[in-house]
PDB file of C-alpha atoms in Angstrom:
ATOM      1  CA  MET A   1       3.609   6.116   9.379  1.00 92.00           C
ATOM      2  CA  GLN A   2       0.627   3.878   9.935  1.00 95.00           C
ATOM      3  CA  VAL A   3      -0.674   1.709   7.122  1.00 97.00           C
ATOM      4  CA  SER A   4      -4.083   0.033   7.448  1.00 98.00           C
ATOM      5  CA  PHE A   5      -4.820  -3.262   5.722  1.00 98.00           C
ATOM      6  CA  PHE A   6      -8.285  -4.551   4.881  1.00 96.00           C
ATOM      7  CA  ALA A   7     -10.073  -7.833   4.137  1.00 93.00           C
ATOM      8  CA  THR A   8      -7.781 -10.738   3.204  1.00 93.00           C
ATOM      9  CA  LEU A   9      -4.675  -8.562   3.456  1.00 97.00           C
ATOM     10  CA  ARG A  10      -5.355  -8.016   7.145  1.00 96.00           C
ATOM     11  CA  GLN A  11      -5.378 -11.783   7.653  1.00 95.00           C
ATOM     12  CA  ILE A  12      -1.929 -12.068   6.093  1.00 96.00           C
ATOM     13  CA  VAL A  13      -0.482  -9.172   8.100  1.00 97.00           C
ATOM     14  CA  GLY A  14      -2.143 -10.338  11.314  1.00 97.00           C
ATOM     15  CA  THR A  15      -3.373  -6.905  12.391  1.00 97.00           C
ATOM     16  CA  LYS A  16      -5.320  -3.950  11.045  1.00 97.00           C
ATOM     17  CA  THR A  17      -2.620  -1.294  11.288  1.00 97.00           C
ATOM     18  CA  VAL A  18       1.165  -1.498  10.978  1.00 97.00           C
ATOM     19  CA  ASP A  19       3.733   1.226  11.678  1.00 95.00           C
ATOM     20  CA  PHE A  20       6.508   1.880   9.162  1.00 95.00           C
ATOM     21  CA  ASP A  21       9.477   4.185   9.771  1.00 92.00           C
ATOM     22  CA  LEU A  22       9.885   6.239   6.618  1.00 92.00           C
ATOM     23  CA  SER A  23      12.332   8.914   5.567  1.00 89.00           C
ATOM     24  CA  ASP A  24      10.994  12.316   4.505  1.00 88.00           C
ATOM     25  CA  ASP A  25      11.311  11.547   0.797  1.00 93.00           C
ATOM     26  CA  THR A  26       9.680   8.096   0.698  1.00 96.00           C
ATOM     27  CA  THR A  27       7.336   7.519  -2.238  1.00 97.00           C
ATOM     28  CA  ILE A  28       4.256   5.324  -2.346  1.00 97.00           C
ATOM     29  CA  GLY A  29       6.151   2.868  -4.541  1.00 96.00           C
ATOM     30  CA  GLN A  30       8.938   2.639  -1.978  1.00 97.00           C
ATOM     31  CA  LEU A  31       6.399   2.105   0.793  1.00 97.00           C
ATOM     32  CA  ILE A  32       4.893  -0.793  -1.169  1.00 97.00           C
ATOM     33  CA  ASP A  33       8.389  -2.273  -1.503  1.00 96.00           C
ATOM     34  CA  LEU A  34       8.811  -1.984   2.286  1.00 96.00           C
ATOM     35  CA  ILE A  35       5.448  -3.639   2.843  1.00 97.00           C
ATOM     36  CA  VAL A  36       6.264  -6.691   0.707  1.00 97.00           C
ATOM     37  CA  THR A  37       9.736  -6.909   2.259  1.00 97.00           C
ATOM     38  CA  ARG A  38       8.253  -7.052   5.763  1.00 97.00           C
ATOM     39  CA  TYR A  39       5.357  -9.306   4.687  1.00 98.00           C
ATOM     40  CA  PRO A  40       6.587 -11.476   1.780  1.00 97.00           C
ATOM     41  CA  ASP A  41       3.233 -13.277   1.507  1.00 96.00           C
ATOM     42  CA  LEU A  42       1.688  -9.968   0.427  1.00 96.00           C
ATOM     43  CA  ARG A  43       3.837  -9.883  -2.718  1.00 96.00           C
ATOM     44  CA  ARG A  44       1.581 -12.304  -4.583  1.00 94.00           C
ATOM     45  CA  GLU A  45      -1.487 -10.365  -3.415  1.00 95.00           C
ATOM     46  CA  LEU A  46      -0.232  -6.897  -4.365  1.00 96.00           C
ATOM     47  CA  LEU A  47       2.254  -7.257  -7.225  1.00 96.00           C
ATOM     48  CA  ASP A  48       2.257  -8.965 -10.601  1.00 94.00           C
ATOM     49  CA  GLU A  49       5.199 -11.025 -11.888  1.00 94.00           C
ATOM     50  CA  SER A  50       6.900  -7.823 -13.092  1.00 94.00           C
ATOM     51  CA  GLY A  51       6.670  -6.224  -9.663  1.00 92.00           C
ATOM     52  CA  ASN A  52       3.909  -3.803 -10.630  1.00 93.00           C
ATOM     53  CA  LEU A  53       0.924  -3.106  -8.406  1.00 93.00           C
ATOM     54  CA  TYR A  54      -2.100  -5.058  -9.630  1.00 93.00           C
ATOM     55  CA  GLY A  55      -4.847  -2.857 -11.048  1.00 91.00           C
ATOM     56  CA  HIS A  56      -7.403  -4.469  -8.752  1.00 92.00           C
ATOM     57  CA  VAL A  57      -5.413  -3.558  -5.622  1.00 95.00           C
ATOM     58  CA  HIS A  58      -6.274  -0.169  -4.196  1.00 96.00           C
ATOM     59  CA  VAL A  59      -3.824   1.918  -2.192  1.00 97.00           C
ATOM     60  CA  PHE A  60      -5.408   5.072  -0.844  1.00 97.00           C
ATOM     61  CA  VAL A  61      -3.504   8.115   0.393  1.00 97.00           C
ATOM     62  CA  ASN A  62      -5.764  10.383   2.408  1.00 96.00           C
ATOM     63  CA  GLY A  63      -8.773   8.764   0.743  1.00 96.00           C
ATOM     64  CA  ARG A  64      -7.502   9.121  -2.832  1.00 96.00           C
ATOM     65  CA  ASP A  65      -6.677   6.062  -4.912  1.00 96.00           C
ATOM     66  CA  VAL A  66      -3.055   6.139  -6.111  1.00 95.00           C
ATOM     67  CA  PRO A  67      -3.848   6.046  -9.882  1.00 93.00           C
ATOM     68  CA  TYR A  68      -5.682   9.357  -9.449  1.00 94.00           C
ATOM     69  CA  LEU A  69      -2.795  11.140  -7.746  1.00 94.00           C
ATOM     70  CA  GLU A  70      -0.732  13.420  -9.973  1.00 94.00           C
ATOM     71  CA  ASN A  71       2.502  11.457  -9.490  1.00 96.00           C
ATOM     72  CA  ARG A  72       0.891   8.072  -8.875  1.00 95.00           C
ATOM     73  CA  LEU A  73       3.434   5.692  -7.258  1.00 95.00           C
ATOM     74  CA  GLU A  74       6.085   8.438  -7.307  1.00 97.00           C
ATOM     75  CA  THR A  75       4.019  10.600  -4.937  1.00 96.00           C
ATOM     76  CA  VAL A  76       6.130  11.546  -1.917  1.00 97.00           C
ATOM     77  CA  LEU A  77       4.432  10.715   1.372  1.00 97.00           C
ATOM     78  CA  LYS A  78       4.093  13.063   4.334  1.00 94.00           C
ATOM     79  CA  ALA A  79       4.247  11.926   7.972  1.00 89.00           C
ATOM     80  CA  ASP A  80       0.556  12.666   8.562  1.00 91.00           C
ATOM     81  CA  ASP A  81      -0.753  10.882   5.440  1.00 95.00           C
ATOM     82  CA  VAL A  82      -3.365   8.185   6.006  1.00 95.00           C
ATOM     83  CA  ILE A  83      -2.565   5.034   4.012  1.00 97.00           C
ATOM     84  CA  SER A  84      -5.094   2.239   3.389  1.00 98.00           C
ATOM     85  CA  VAL A  85      -4.519  -0.909   1.312  1.00 98.00           C
ATOM     86  CA  PHE A  86      -7.441  -2.895  -0.101  1.00 96.00           C
ATOM     87  CA  PRO A  87      -7.437  -6.118  -2.134  1.00 92.00           C
ATOM     88  CA  ALA A  88      -9.917  -6.708  -4.911  1.00 79.00           C
ATOM     89  CA  VAL A  89     -13.422  -6.878  -3.526  1.00 71.00           C
ATOM     90  CA  GLY A  90     -16.198  -8.703  -5.277  1.00 63.00           C
ATOM     91  CA  GLY A  91     -19.681  -9.729  -4.542  1.00 55.00           C
ATOM     92  CA  GLY A  92     -23.178  -8.746  -5.246  1.00 54.00           C
TER      93      GLY A  92
END
């Protein structure tokens, strides 16, 4: 599965898109765990001290932000899902 990273997260990862090999029953939460395992510097950008996804971080599955999915982080991913990860964005 391809995961796209944006803004400052892309700088940490070193590329726009990264491939992850996932089993058929992988959830979004498990994917986030895989991401921070492969890229430990992302942990402080994505997760709070309790290991929860920061509210200002946006993970989109097929264009829908995870908090608006029925099962949120427990949503099971499909092989053709499009995953995008955005840090907080500010400006004016």
